[in-house]
mmCIF file of C-alpha atoms and ligand atoms in Angstrom:
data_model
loop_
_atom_site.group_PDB
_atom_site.id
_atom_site.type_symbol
_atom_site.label_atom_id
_atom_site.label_comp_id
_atom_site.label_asym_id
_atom_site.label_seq_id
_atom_site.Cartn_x
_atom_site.Cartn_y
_atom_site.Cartn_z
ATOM 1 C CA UNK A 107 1.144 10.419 43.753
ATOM 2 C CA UNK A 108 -0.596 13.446 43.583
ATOM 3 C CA UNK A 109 -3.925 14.439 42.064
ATOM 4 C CA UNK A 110 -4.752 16.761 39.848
ATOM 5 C CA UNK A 111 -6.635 18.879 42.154
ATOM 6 C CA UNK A 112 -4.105 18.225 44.922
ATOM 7 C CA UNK A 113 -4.569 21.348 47.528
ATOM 8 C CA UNK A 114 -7.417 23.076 45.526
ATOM 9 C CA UNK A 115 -10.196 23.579 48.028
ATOM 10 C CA UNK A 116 -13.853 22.977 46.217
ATOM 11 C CA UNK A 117 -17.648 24.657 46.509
ATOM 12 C CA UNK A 118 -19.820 22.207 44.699
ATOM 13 C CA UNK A 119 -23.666 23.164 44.871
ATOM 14 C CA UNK A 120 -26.246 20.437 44.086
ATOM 15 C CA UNK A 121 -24.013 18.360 45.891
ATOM 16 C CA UNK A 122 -26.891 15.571 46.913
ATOM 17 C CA UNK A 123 -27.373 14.824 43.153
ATOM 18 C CA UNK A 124 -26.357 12.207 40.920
ATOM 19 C CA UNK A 125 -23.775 14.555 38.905
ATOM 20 C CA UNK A 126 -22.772 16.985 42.185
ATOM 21 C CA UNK A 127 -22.162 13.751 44.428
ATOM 22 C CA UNK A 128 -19.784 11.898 41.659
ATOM 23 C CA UNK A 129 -18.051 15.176 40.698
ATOM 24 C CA UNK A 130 -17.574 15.163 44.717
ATOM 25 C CA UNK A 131 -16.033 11.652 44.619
ATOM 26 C CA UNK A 132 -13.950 12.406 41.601
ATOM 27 C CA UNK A 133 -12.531 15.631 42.747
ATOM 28 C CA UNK A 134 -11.363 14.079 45.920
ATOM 29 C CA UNK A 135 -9.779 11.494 44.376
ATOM 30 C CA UNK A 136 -7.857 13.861 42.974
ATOM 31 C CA UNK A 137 -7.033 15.508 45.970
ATOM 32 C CA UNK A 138 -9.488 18.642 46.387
ATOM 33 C CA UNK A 139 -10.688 19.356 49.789
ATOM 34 C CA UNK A 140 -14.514 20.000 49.426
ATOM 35 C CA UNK A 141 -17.292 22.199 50.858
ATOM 36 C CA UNK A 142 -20.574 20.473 49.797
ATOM 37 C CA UNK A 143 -23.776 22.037 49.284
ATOM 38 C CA UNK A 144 -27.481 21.324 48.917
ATOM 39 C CA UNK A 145 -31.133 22.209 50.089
ATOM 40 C CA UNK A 146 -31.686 18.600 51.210
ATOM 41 C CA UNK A 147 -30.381 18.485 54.683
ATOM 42 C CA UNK A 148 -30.458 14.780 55.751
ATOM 43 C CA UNK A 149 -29.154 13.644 52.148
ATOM 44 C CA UNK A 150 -26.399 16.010 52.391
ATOM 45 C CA UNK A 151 -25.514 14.729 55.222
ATOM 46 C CA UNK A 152 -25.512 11.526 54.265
ATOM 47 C CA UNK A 153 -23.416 11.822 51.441
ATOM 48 C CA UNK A 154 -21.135 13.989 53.416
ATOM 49 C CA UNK A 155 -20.677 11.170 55.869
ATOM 50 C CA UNK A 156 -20.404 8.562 53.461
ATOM 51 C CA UNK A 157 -16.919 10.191 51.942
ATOM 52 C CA UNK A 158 -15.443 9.657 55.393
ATOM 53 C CA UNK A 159 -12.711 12.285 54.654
ATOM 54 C CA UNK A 160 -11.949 15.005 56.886
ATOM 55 C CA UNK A 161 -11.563 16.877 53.739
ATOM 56 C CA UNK A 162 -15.325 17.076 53.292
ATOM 57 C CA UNK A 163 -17.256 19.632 54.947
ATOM 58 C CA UNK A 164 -21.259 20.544 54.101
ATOM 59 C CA UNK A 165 -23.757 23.098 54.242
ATOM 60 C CA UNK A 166 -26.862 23.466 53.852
ATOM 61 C CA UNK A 167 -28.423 26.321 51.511
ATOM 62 C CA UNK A 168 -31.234 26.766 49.344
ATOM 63 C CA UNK A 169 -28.978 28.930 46.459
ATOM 64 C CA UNK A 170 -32.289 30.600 45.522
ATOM 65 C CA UNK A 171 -31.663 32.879 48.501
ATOM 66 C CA UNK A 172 -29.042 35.103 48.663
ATOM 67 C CA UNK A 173 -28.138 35.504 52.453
ATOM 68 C CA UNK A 174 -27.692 31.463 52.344
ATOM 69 C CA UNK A 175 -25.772 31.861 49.116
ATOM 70 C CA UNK A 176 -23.508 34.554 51.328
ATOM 71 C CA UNK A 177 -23.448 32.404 54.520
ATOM 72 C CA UNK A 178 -22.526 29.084 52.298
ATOM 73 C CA UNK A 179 -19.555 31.063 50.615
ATOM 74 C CA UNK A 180 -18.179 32.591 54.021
ATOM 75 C CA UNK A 181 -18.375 29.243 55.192
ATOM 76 C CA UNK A 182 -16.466 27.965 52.732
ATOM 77 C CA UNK A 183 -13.650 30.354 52.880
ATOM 78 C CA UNK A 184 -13.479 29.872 56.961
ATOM 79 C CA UNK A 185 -13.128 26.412 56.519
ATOM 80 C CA UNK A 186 -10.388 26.342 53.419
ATOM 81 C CA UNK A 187 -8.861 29.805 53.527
ATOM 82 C CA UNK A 188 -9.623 30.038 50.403
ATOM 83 C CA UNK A 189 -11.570 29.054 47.351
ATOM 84 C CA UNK A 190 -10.313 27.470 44.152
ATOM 85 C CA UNK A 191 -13.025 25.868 41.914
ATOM 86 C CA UNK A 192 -16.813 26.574 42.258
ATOM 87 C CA UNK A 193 -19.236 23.868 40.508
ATOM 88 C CA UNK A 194 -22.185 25.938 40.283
ATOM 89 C CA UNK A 195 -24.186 23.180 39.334
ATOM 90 C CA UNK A 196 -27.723 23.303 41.843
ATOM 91 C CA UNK A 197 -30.729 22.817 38.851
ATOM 92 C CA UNK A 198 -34.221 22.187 39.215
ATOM 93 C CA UNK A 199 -35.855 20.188 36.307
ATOM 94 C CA UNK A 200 -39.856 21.677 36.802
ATOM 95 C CA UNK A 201 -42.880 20.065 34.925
ATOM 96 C CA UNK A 202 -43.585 19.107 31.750
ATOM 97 C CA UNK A 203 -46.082 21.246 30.063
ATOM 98 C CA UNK A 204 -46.671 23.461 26.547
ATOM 99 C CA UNK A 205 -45.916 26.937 27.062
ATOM 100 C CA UNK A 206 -49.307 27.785 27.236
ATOM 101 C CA UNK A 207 -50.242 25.734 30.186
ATOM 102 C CA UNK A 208 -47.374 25.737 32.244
ATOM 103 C CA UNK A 209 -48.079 26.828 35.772
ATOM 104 C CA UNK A 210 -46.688 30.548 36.420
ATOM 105 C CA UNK A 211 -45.540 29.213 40.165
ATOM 106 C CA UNK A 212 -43.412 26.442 38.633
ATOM 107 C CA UNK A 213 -41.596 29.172 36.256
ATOM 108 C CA UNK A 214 -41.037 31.394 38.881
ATOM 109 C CA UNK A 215 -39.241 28.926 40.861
ATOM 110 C CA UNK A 216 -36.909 27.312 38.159
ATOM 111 C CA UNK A 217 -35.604 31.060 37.221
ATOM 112 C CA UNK A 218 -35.096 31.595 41.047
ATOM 113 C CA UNK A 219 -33.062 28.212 41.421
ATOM 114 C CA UNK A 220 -31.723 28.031 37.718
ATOM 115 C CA UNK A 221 -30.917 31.289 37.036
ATOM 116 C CA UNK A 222 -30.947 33.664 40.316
ATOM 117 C CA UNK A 223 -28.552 30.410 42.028
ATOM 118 C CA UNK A 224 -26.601 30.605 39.297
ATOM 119 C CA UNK A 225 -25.997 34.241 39.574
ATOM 120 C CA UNK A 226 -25.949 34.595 43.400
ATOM 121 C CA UNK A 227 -23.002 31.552 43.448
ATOM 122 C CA UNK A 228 -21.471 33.992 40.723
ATOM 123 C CA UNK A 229 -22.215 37.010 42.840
ATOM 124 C CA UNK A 230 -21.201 36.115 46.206
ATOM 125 C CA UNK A 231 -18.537 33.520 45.842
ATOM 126 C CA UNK A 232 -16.136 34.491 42.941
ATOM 127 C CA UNK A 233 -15.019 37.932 44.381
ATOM 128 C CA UNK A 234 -13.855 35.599 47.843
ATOM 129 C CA UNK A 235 -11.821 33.097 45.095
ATOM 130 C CA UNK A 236 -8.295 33.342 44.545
ATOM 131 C CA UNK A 237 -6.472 34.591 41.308
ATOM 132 C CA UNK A 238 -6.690 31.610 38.697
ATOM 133 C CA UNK A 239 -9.139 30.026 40.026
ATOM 134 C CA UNK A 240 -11.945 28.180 37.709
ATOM 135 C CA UNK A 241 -15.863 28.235 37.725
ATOM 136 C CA UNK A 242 -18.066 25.753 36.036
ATOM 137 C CA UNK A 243 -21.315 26.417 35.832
ATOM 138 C CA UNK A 244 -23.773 23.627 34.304
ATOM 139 C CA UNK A 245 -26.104 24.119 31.959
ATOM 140 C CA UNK A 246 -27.922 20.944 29.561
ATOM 141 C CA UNK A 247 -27.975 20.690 25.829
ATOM 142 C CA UNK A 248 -31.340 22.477 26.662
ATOM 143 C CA UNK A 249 -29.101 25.646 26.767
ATOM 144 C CA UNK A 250 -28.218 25.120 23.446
ATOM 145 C CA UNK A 251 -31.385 24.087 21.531
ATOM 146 C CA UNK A 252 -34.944 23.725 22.387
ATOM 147 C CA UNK A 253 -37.016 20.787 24.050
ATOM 148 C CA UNK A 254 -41.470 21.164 23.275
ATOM 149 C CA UNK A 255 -42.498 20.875 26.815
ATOM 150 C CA UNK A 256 -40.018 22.204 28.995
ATOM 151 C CA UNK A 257 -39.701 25.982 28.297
ATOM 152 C CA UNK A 258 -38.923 27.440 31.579
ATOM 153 C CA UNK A 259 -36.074 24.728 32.147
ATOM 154 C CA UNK A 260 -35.030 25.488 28.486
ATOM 155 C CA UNK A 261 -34.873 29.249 28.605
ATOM 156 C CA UNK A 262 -32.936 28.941 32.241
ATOM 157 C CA UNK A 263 -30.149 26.916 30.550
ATOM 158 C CA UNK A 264 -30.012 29.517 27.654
ATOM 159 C CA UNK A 265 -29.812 31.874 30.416
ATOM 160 C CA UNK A 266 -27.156 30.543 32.537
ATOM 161 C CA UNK A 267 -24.706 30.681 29.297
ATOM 162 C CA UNK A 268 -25.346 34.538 29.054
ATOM 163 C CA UNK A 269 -23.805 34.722 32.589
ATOM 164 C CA UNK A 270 -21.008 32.867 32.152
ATOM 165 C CA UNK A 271 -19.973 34.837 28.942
ATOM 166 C CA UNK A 272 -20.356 37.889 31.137
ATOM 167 C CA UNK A 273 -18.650 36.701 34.528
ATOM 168 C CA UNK A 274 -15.704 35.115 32.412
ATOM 169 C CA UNK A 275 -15.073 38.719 30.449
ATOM 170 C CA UNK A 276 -15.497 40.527 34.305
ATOM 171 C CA UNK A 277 -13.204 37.979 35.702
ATOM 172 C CA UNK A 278 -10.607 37.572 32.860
ATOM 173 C CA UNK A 279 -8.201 40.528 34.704
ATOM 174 C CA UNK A 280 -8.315 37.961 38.243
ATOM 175 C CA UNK A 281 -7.323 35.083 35.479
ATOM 176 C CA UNK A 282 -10.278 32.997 37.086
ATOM 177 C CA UNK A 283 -11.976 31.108 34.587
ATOM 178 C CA UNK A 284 -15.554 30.751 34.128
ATOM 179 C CA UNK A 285 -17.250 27.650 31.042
ATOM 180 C CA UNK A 286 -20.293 26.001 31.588
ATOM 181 C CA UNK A 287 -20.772 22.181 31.102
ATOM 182 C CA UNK A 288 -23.654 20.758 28.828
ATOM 183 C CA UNK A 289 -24.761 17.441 29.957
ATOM 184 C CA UNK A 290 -26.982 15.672 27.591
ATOM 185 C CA UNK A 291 -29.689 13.301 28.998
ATOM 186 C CA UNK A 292 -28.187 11.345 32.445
ATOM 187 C CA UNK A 293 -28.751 8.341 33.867
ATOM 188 C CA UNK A 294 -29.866 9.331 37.393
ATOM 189 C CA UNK A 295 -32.609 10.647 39.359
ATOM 190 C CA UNK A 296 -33.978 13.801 37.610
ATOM 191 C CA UNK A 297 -34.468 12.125 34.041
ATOM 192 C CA UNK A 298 -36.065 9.201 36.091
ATOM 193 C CA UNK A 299 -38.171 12.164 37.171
ATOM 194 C CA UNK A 300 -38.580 14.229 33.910
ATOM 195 C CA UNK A 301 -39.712 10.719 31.975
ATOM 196 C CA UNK A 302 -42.495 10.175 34.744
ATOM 197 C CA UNK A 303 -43.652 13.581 34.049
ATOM 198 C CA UNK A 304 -43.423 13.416 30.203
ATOM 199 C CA UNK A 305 -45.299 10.181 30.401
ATOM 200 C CA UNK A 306 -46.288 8.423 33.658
ATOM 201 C CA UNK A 307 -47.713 5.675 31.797
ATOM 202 C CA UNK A 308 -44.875 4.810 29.771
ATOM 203 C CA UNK A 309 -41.597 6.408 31.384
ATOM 204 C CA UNK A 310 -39.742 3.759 29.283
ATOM 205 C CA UNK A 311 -40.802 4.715 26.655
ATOM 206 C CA UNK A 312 -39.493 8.109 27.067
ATOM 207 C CA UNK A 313 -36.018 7.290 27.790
ATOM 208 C CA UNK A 314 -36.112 5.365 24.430
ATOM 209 C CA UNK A 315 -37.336 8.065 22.239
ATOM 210 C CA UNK A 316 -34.264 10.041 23.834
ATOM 211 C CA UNK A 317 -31.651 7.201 23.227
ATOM 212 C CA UNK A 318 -32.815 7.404 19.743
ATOM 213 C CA UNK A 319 -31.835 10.693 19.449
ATOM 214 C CA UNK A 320 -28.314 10.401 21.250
ATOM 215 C CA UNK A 321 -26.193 8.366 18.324
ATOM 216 C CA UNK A 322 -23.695 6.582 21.641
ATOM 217 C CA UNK A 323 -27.418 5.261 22.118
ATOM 218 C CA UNK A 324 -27.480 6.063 25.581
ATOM 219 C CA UNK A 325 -27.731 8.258 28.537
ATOM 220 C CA UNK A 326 -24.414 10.053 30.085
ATOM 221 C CA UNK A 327 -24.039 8.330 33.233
ATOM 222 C CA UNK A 328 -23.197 11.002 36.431
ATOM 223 C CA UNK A 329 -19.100 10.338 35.886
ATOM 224 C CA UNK A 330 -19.062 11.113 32.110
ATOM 225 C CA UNK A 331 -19.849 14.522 33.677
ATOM 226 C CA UNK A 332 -17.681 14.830 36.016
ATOM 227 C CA UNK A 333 -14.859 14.239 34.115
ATOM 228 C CA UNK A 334 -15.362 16.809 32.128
ATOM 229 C CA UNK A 335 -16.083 19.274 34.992
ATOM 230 C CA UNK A 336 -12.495 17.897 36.379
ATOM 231 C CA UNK A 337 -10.591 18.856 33.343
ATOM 232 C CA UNK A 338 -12.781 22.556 33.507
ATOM 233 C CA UNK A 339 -11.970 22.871 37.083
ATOM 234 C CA UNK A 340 -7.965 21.627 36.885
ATOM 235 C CA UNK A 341 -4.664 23.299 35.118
ATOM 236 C CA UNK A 342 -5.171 20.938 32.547
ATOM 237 C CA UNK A 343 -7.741 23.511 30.834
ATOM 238 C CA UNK A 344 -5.510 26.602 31.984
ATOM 239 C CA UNK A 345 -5.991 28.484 28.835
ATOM 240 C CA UNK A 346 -9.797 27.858 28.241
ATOM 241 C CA UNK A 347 -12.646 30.288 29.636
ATOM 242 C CA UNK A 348 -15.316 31.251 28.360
ATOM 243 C CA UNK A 349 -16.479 28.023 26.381
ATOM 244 C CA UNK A 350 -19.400 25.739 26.845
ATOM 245 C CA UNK A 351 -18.480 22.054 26.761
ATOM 246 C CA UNK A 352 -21.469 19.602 25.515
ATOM 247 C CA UNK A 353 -21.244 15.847 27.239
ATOM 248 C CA UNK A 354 -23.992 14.582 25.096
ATOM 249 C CA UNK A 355 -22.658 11.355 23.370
ATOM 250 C CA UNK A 356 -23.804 13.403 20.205
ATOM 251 C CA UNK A 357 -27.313 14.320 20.599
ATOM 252 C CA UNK A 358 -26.447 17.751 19.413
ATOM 253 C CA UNK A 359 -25.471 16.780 15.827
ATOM 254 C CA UNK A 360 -29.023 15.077 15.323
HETATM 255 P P1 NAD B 690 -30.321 15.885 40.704
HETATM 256 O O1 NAD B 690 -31.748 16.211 40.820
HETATM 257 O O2 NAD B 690 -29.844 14.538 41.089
HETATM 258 O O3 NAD B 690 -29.427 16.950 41.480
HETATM 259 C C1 NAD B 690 -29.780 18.299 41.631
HETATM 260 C C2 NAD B 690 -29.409 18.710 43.054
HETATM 261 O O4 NAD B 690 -29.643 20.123 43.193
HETATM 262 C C3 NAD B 690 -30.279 17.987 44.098
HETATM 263 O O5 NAD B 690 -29.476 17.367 45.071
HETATM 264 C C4 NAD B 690 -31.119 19.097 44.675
HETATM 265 O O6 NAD B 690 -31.444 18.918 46.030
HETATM 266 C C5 NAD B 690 -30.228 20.308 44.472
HETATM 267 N N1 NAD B 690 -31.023 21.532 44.508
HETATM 268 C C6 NAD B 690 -32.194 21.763 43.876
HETATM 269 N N2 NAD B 690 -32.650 22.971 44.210
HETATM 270 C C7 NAD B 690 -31.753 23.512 45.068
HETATM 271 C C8 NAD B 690 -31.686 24.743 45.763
HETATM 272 N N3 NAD B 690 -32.650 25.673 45.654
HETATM 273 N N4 NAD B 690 -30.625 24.972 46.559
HETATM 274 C C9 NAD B 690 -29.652 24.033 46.694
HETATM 275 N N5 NAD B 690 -29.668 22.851 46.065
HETATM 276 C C10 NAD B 690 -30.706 22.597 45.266
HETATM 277 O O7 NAD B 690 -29.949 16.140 39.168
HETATM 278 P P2 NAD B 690 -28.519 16.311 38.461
HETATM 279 O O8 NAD B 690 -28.636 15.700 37.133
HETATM 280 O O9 NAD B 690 -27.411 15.901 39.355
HETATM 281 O O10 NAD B 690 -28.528 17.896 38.259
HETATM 282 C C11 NAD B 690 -27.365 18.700 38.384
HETATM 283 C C12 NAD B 690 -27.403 19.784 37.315
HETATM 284 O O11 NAD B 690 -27.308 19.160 36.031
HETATM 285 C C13 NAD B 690 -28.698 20.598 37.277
HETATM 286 O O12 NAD B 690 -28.392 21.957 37.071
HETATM 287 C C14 NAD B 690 -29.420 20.037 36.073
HETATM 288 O O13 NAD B 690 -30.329 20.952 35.506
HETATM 289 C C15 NAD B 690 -28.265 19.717 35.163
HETATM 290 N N6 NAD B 690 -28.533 18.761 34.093
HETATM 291 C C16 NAD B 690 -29.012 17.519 34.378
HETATM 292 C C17 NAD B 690 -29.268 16.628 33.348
HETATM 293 C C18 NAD B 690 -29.829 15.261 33.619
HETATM 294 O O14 NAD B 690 -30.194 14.573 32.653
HETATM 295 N N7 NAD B 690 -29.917 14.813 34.854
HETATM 296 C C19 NAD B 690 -29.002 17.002 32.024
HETATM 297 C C20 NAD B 690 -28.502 18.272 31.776
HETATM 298 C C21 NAD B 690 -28.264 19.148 32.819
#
C-alpha cells in the first residue's frame, strides 16, 4: 500500500530532537525518503543509523550559518534530485530569565538559531524545491501569546510566523506551500530542560502548573506533532498555505 508521502523526498532540520526524530519515523512510514539534519553530530548519526533505511541520509549543519544552510540544501538535492517538503523545525529553547536580566549572549543566539535558521532554510532551500511542494516551519504557542520569563524564545516564535506569511505570499506563484506548526508544551527533552531552568528545585512542579493550564491535562507527546506536520507536508492539505496550526490540547483557549 502506499503512503502518503510515497516518493516525496524530505529536509527535516532539528532532526536529533524529540519532535524532528518522530516526524522522521512518521514520514517514512509513509514513504518519504529523508535528508536529516542537526548540529549534534554523533546523535545524528545515531538516529540516522537507527532507521536502517537506505532512504535516510544525514548531515550535519549548524542552520545558524548560512554556508552550512547552503551546503545542507545542495546536499539534499544531490542525493534526491529534488526536494519536496522542508520541516524547518531546528529551535533553541535559551534561559529562563525577566527581560531585564536576561543575558544579551543568550538573545543573540536564539534569534541566530530561531529566527536567522528559520530564514536561511527559507532562503537557501525553497528556490531548489519543486513546484507544489510544502514547507512547515515550527513555531510554539509562544508565537502566539506571551510566556513571563522567556522573551527572546517568545519574540523568535512571533517572528518566525512573520516569515512564513511572507515566504507563503512569495511562493504562492511556484504553488509551494508554506504554515507553521504550534506545538504546545511536549513531553521530551527541551521542556525537561526549560522546567529545570524555571525551577531546578522543583521541575515537577513546573510541568504541573503547565498541565493546569492545558485543559487535555497534559503535555503533547513528540507524535501528536508530527501528525500534524504530516497532514501540512502531504496532498491531504493541498489547498492550505499560509495558516498556523496550534497542537496544544487547548492551552490557547485558557
Ligand atoms: P529538542 O531540543 O529535542 O530538538 C531540537 C533540535 O534542534 C535538537 O536536536 C538540536 O540539536 C537541534 N538544533 C538546535 N540548534 C541547532 C542549530 N543551530 N543547527 C541545527 N540544529 C540545531 O526539542 P524539540 O521539542 O524537538 O524542538 C523542535 C522545535 O519545536 C523547536 O523549534 C522548538 O522551539 C519547538 N517547540 C518545542 C516545544 C516543546 O515543548 N518541546 C514546544 C513548542 C515548540
Amino acid at each position: 500500500m502506499n503512503g502518503k508521502l510515497q516518493g516525496k523526498r524530505a529536509v527535516i532540520t532539528g532532526a536529533a530532537g524529540g519532535i524532528g526524530k518522530a516526524t522522521a519515523a512518521l514520514f517514512l512510514k509513509e514513504g518519504a525518503k529523508l535528508m536529516l539534519v542537526d548540529v549534534k553530530a554523533e546523535e545524528l548519526k545515531k538516529i540516522a543509523s537507527d532507521f536502517h533505511s537506505e532512504d535516510v541520509e544525514f548531515f550535519v549543519a549548524d542552520v545558524s550559518k548560512k554556508e552550512e544552510v547552503k551546503k545542507y540544501a545542495e546536499a539534499a538535492l544531490k542525493a534526491f534530485g529534488g526536494i519536496d517538503i522542508f520541516f524547518n523545525n531546528a529551535g533553541i529553547e535559551g534561559v529562563a530569565s525577566p527581560f531585564y536580566d536576561y543575558p544579551d549572549d543568550m538573545f543573540d543566539k536564539i534569534l541566530d538559531v530561531n529566527v536567522k535558521g528559520v530564514w536561511y532554510g527559507c532562503k537557501y532551500v525553497i528556490p531548489k524545491m519543486s513546484e507544489k511542494a510544502s514547507v512547515i516551519i515550527t513555531s510554539s504557542v509562544a508565537g502566539l501569546k506571551g510566556f513571563a520569563g522567556l522573551g527572546p524564545y517568545v519574540l523568535s516564535k512571533h517572528a518566525v510566523i512573520g516569515i512564513m506569511r511572507v515566504v507563503a505570499l512569495e511562493s504562492a506563484e511556484r504553488k509551494i506551500r508554506v504554515n507553521s506548526v504550534h506545538p504546545g508544551p511536549v513531553n521530551n527533552r527541551m521542556m525537561r530542560s526549560l522546567e529545570e531552568k524555571i525551577s531546578p528545585e522543583n521541575p515537577d512542579a513546573v510541568q504541573k502548573g503547565f498541565e493546569g493550564q492545558i485543559p487535555f491535562h497534559r503535555y503533547a507527546e513528540n507524535e501528536d506533532i508530527a501528525r500534524q506536520v504530516l497532514y501540512l507536508a502531504s496532498d491531504d492539505s493541498a489547498y492550505i498555505t499560509g495558516t498556523t496550526n496550534v497542537v496544544d490540547g487547548g492551552m490557547l483557549l485558557t
